[in-house]
Amino acid sequence: MTDGFATRAVHVGQDPDPVTGAVVPPLTLATTFVMDAAGTPRAGYDYARSGTPGRTSFESALASLEGGAAALAFPSGLSAEDTLLRVLTRAGDAVVFGGDVYGGTFRLLTAALAHDGRRGVPVDAADLAATAAVIEAERPVVVWVETPSNPLLQIADLAGLASAAHAVGALLVVDNTFASPALQRPLEFGADVVVHSTTKLIGGHSDMTGGAVVTASGAVLSARRTGAGGGTSVIDEVGWLRNAVGAVPGPFDVWLAARGLKTLRLRAMHASASALRLAEHFAARAASGARDVVEVIYPGLAAHPGHALATRQMDAYGTVVSLRCASPELARAVCERTRLFALAVSLGAVESLIEHPASMTHATKKDSPQAVADEIIRLSIGLEDVEDLIADLEQAFA
Ligand code: PLP
């Protein structure tokens, strides 16, 4: 019998140190490892760029929690995305992606990688039929989606997208940063690869930067990349390129990410319950005539167009709530007037954050059809008492 999620979060890859018995695996800072004979590393480690005990421990825990075959840690979410995309695509290949993605991912897909002739094709990933039609027409090698998306919290149908992608020989990659494996495991719905910014819910304390790639068992490169025969393992290729280009995280960041996994489920469930309470409060307030919040965007609300799908795909609805304010001026003013919510980018940490995506996290989309409206504010709900958070927003709106 497989242990449950919370048990694996505490124990997988976390065996007590065999030498000292320390219950927490030690933070190994060494960059080089002694060999018993030339070319024969003692325990599989020779040089820290190629691997460290702390990285192995974190990667085995994350792979288990996502239900994947293997995971690789990176120094940031974007370096994980970049390394993965360099493996999966070549010049001229199309990547069909949900247009409501993080601004940095948008920049990677439409500018940074476009210099190489790769084409990012944005779609409305919440509209499965329209997305499937674009996939059929564009024949991408990768379909890329965030669900819930950032910052509009749209919900994409993972099983539907997996079949549309697989029908043209493409891989489905899901950025699971917003949900984390505590709330949603995309590989269970047919996705091939999951990526993370572990800087967010997984680290959970706004004190480390990291990323990760997790692959489903048997994930191989698109036959259109490798030619007939195929069969090249995605994780092997990503691991090869990570070592070749040196995109590796420092030991302390990985140690903090591993520690974050142990409390992830508790934190994600608690903050999701608070997010739902806060969303319900502002929805009720709008329904009773308040004009300052025009729309409360949260997949946990029955009125959200993706509510039923989110209920099928997620264990809870996530820790982010977005509000459409009556005007851009009000949106900015509220961001600057909160007392508990800190005006800062990022999300998924113990402290609540507020931000204005159009001028902050999603400024890279300005002037594009995917630009985020100026009236939107994004709230990342932390672990404070939810009634204090609601009161803080109320005084800011007042
Ligand atoms: N994916 C999502 C959904 C994000 O919100 C972010 C950052 O905000 C990233 C990826 C990029 O991660 P990082 O900042 O760790 O490079």
CSV table of C-alpha atoms in Angstrom, one decimal, residues 123-320:
chain,number,residue,atom,x,y,z
A,123,VAL,CA,-4.7,30.5,-26.8
A,124,ASP,CA,-7.6,30.8,-24.4
A,125,ALA,CA,-6.9,27.5,-22.6
A,126,ALA,CA,-10.1,27.6,-20.7
A,127,ASP,CA,-11.9,27.1,-24.0
A,128,LEU,CA,-11.1,23.4,-24.8
A,129,ALA,CA,-12.7,23.3,-28.2
A,130,ALA,CA,-11.0,26.4,-29.5
A,131,THR,CA,-7.6,25.3,-28.1
A,132,ALA,CA,-8.0,21.8,-29.6
A,133,ALA,CA,-8.7,23.5,-33.0
A,134,VAL,CA,-5.5,25.6,-32.7
A,135,ILE,CA,-3.5,22.5,-31.7
A,136,GLU,CA,-4.8,20.6,-34.7
A,137,ALA,CA,-3.9,23.5,-37.1
A,138,GLU,CA,-0.5,24.4,-35.6
A,139,ARG,CA,0.7,20.9,-34.8
A,140,PRO,CA,2.9,22.1,-31.9
A,141,VAL,CA,5.5,19.8,-30.2
A,142,VAL,CA,4.4,21.2,-26.8
A,143,VAL,CA,1.1,22.4,-25.3
A,144,TRP,CA,1.8,24.5,-22.2
A,145,VAL,CA,-0.8,25.5,-19.6
A,146,GLU,CA,-1.2,26.9,-16.2
A,147,THR,CA,-4.4,25.9,-14.3
A,148,PRO,CA,-5.4,27.9,-12.3
A,149,SER,CA,-3.9,30.5,-14.5
A,150,ASN,CA,-2.0,33.6,-13.5
A,151,PRO,CA,-3.6,36.1,-12.6
A,152,LEU,CA,-7.1,35.4,-14.0
A,153,LEU,CA,-7.5,31.9,-12.3
A,154,GLN,CA,-8.9,30.3,-15.4
A,155,ILE,CA,-9.3,26.5,-15.3
A,156,ALA,CA,-8.2,24.3,-18.2
A,157,ASP,CA,-9.4,20.8,-18.8
A,158,LEU,CA,-6.2,18.8,-18.3
A,159,ALA,CA,-7.6,15.4,-19.6
A,160,GLY,CA,-9.1,17.1,-22.6
A,161,LEU,CA,-5.8,19.0,-23.4
A,162,ALA,CA,-3.8,15.9,-22.9
A,163,SER,CA,-5.8,14.0,-25.6
A,164,ALA,CA,-5.7,17.0,-28.0
A,165,ALA,CA,-1.9,17.3,-27.5
A,166,HIS,CA,-1.3,13.6,-27.8
A,167,ALA,CA,-3.4,13.4,-31.0
A,168,VAL,CA,-0.8,15.5,-32.8
A,169,GLY,CA,2.2,13.9,-31.1
A,170,ALA,CA,2.8,16.8,-28.7
A,171,LEU,CA,3.5,16.7,-25.0
A,172,LEU,CA,1.3,18.4,-22.4
A,173,VAL,CA,3.4,20.5,-19.9
A,174,VAL,CA,1.5,21.9,-16.9
A,175,ASP,CA,2.9,24.7,-14.7
A,176,ASN,CA,1.5,23.5,-11.4
A,177,THR,CA,3.0,26.4,-9.3
A,178,PHE,CA,-0.5,27.9,-8.3
A,179,ALA,CA,-1.9,24.6,-7.0
A,180,SER,CA,1.2,22.6,-6.0
A,181,PRO,CA,0.9,18.8,-5.7
A,182,ALA,CA,-1.0,19.3,-2.4
A,183,LEU,CA,-4.0,20.5,-4.4
A,184,GLN,CA,-3.6,19.1,-7.9
A,185,ARG,CA,-1.5,16.4,-9.6
A,186,PRO,CA,-1.7,17.0,-13.4
A,187,LEU,CA,0.1,13.8,-14.3
A,188,GLU,CA,-3.0,11.9,-13.0
A,189,PHE,CA,-5.0,13.6,-15.8
A,190,GLY,CA,-2.6,12.6,-18.6
A,191,ALA,CA,0.0,15.5,-18.5
A,192,ASP,CA,3.5,14.4,-19.5
A,193,VAL,CA,5.5,17.0,-17.6
A,194,VAL,CA,4.9,19.3,-14.6
A,195,VAL,CA,7.0,22.4,-13.9
A,196,HIS,CA,7.2,24.5,-10.8
A,197,SER,CA,8.4,27.7,-9.4
A,198,THR,CA,9.3,26.2,-6.0
A,199,THR,CA,9.9,29.8,-4.9
A,200,LYS,CA,6.1,29.9,-4.3
A,201,LEU,CA,3.9,27.4,-2.3
A,202,ILE,CA,6.6,24.6,-2.1
A,203,GLY,CA,9.2,26.8,-0.4
A,204,GLY,CA,6.3,28.6,1.2
A,205,HIS,CA,8.2,31.3,3.3
A,206,SER,CA,9.5,33.9,0.7
A,207,ASP,CA,13.1,32.9,1.6
A,208,MET,CA,14.3,30.8,-1.3
A,209,THR,CA,14.3,30.7,-5.1
A,210,GLY,CA,13.9,27.5,-7.1
A,211,GLY,CA,12.3,25.5,-9.8
A,212,ALA,CA,11.6,22.0,-10.8
A,213,VAL,CA,10.7,19.7,-13.6
A,214,VAL,CA,8.7,16.4,-12.9
A,215,THR,CA,8.0,13.8,-15.6
A,216,ALA,CA,5.4,11.1,-15.9
A,217,SER,CA,6.7,7.6,-16.1
A,218,GLY,CA,7.5,6.8,-19.7
A,219,ALA,CA,7.6,10.5,-20.9
A,220,VAL,CA,9.6,10.5,-24.1
A,221,LEU,CA,10.5,13.3,-26.5
A,222,SER,CA,8.0,13.8,-29.3
A,223,ALA,CA,8.7,11.4,-32.2
A,224,ARG,CA,8.6,14.6,-34.4
A,225,ARG,CA,11.7,15.7,-32.5
A,226,THR,CA,13.6,12.5,-32.6
A,227,GLY,CA,12.4,10.9,-35.8
A,228,ALA,CA,11.1,7.4,-36.2
A,229,GLY,CA,11.9,5.1,-33.3
A,230,GLY,CA,11.8,8.0,-30.7
A,231,GLY,CA,12.0,6.7,-27.2
A,232,THR,CA,14.4,9.3,-25.8
A,233,SER,CA,13.5,9.9,-22.1
A,234,VAL,CA,12.6,13.5,-21.3
A,235,ILE,CA,14.1,13.4,-17.8
A,236,ASP,CA,17.4,12.1,-19.1
A,237,GLU,CA,17.7,14.8,-21.7
A,238,VAL,CA,16.7,17.6,-19.2
A,239,GLY,CA,19.2,16.2,-16.7
A,240,TRP,CA,21.9,16.1,-19.4
A,241,LEU,CA,21.2,19.7,-20.4
A,242,ARG,CA,21.0,20.9,-16.8
A,243,ASN,CA,24.5,19.6,-16.1
A,244,ALA,CA,25.8,20.8,-19.5
A,245,VAL,CA,24.7,24.4,-18.9
A,246,GLY,CA,25.1,24.3,-15.1
A,247,ALA,CA,21.5,25.4,-14.3
A,248,VAL,CA,21.7,24.0,-10.7
A,249,PRO,CA,20.3,25.3,-7.4
A,250,GLY,CA,22.4,26.0,-4.4
A,251,PRO,CA,22.3,23.5,-1.5
A,252,PHE,CA,20.6,25.8,1.0
A,253,ASP,CA,17.7,26.7,-1.4
A,254,VAL,CA,17.1,23.0,-2.1
A,255,TRP,CA,17.2,22.2,1.6
A,256,LEU,CA,14.6,24.9,2.3
A,257,ALA,CA,12.4,23.6,-0.5
A,258,ALA,CA,12.6,20.1,1.0
A,259,ARG,CA,11.6,21.5,4.3
A,260,GLY,CA,8.7,23.4,2.7
A,261,LEU,CA,7.3,20.1,1.3
A,262,LYS,CA,6.8,18.7,4.8
A,263,THR,CA,4.2,21.4,5.7
A,264,LEU,CA,2.9,22.0,2.2
A,265,ARG,CA,-0.4,20.2,2.5
A,266,LEU,CA,-1.3,21.9,5.8
A,267,ARG,CA,-0.3,25.3,4.5
A,268,ALA,CA,-2.1,24.9,1.1
A,269,MET,CA,-5.3,23.6,2.6
A,270,HIS,CA,-5.4,26.3,5.3
A,271,ALA,CA,-4.7,29.2,2.9
A,272,SER,CA,-7.2,27.8,0.4
A,273,ALA,CA,-9.9,27.7,3.1
A,274,SER,CA,-9.1,31.4,3.9
A,275,ALA,CA,-9.1,32.3,0.2
A,276,LEU,CA,-12.6,30.8,-0.2
A,277,ARG,CA,-13.9,32.6,2.9
A,278,LEU,CA,-12.4,35.9,1.6
A,279,ALA,CA,-13.8,35.4,-1.9
A,280,GLU,CA,-17.2,34.6,-0.5
A,281,HIS,CA,-17.1,37.7,1.6
A,282,PHE,CA,-16.4,40.0,-1.3
A,283,ALA,CA,-18.8,38.2,-3.6
A,284,ALA,CA,-21.6,38.7,-1.0
A,285,ARG,CA,-20.6,42.3,-0.6
A,286,ALA,CA,-20.8,42.9,-4.4
A,287,ALA,CA,-24.2,41.1,-4.5
A,288,SER,CA,-25.5,43.5,-1.8
A,289,GLY,CA,-24.7,46.5,-3.9
A,290,ALA,CA,-21.1,47.5,-3.2
A,291,ARG,CA,-19.7,49.0,-6.4
A,292,ASP,CA,-16.0,49.1,-5.7
A,293,VAL,CA,-15.4,45.4,-6.5
A,294,VAL,CA,-16.9,44.6,-9.9
A,295,GLU,CA,-15.9,40.9,-10.0
A,296,VAL,CA,-14.4,38.4,-7.5
A,297,ILE,CA,-12.4,35.8,-9.4
A,298,TYR,CA,-11.9,32.6,-7.5
A,299,PRO,CA,-12.5,29.0,-8.8
A,300,GLY,CA,-14.0,28.0,-5.5
A,301,LEU,CA,-17.1,30.3,-6.2
A,302,ALA,CA,-20.0,28.5,-7.9
A,303,ALA,CA,-20.3,31.5,-10.3
A,304,HIS,CA,-16.7,30.9,-11.6
A,305,PRO,CA,-17.0,29.4,-15.2
A,306,GLY,CA,-14.3,26.7,-14.3
A,307,HIS,CA,-15.9,25.8,-10.9
A,308,ALA,CA,-17.1,22.3,-11.8
A,309,LEU,CA,-13.8,21.5,-13.6
A,310,ALA,CA,-11.8,22.7,-10.7
A,311,THR,CA,-13.8,20.6,-8.3
A,312,ARG,CA,-12.9,17.5,-10.4
A,313,GLN,CA,-9.3,18.4,-10.8
A,314,MET,CA,-8.3,20.0,-7.5
A,315,ASP,CA,-8.5,19.0,-3.8
A,316,ALA,CA,-9.1,22.7,-2.9
A,317,TYR,CA,-9.3,25.8,-5.0
A,318,GLY,CA,-6.0,27.5,-4.3
A,319,THR,CA,-4.5,30.3,-2.3
A,320,VAL,CA,-4.9,33.2,-4.8
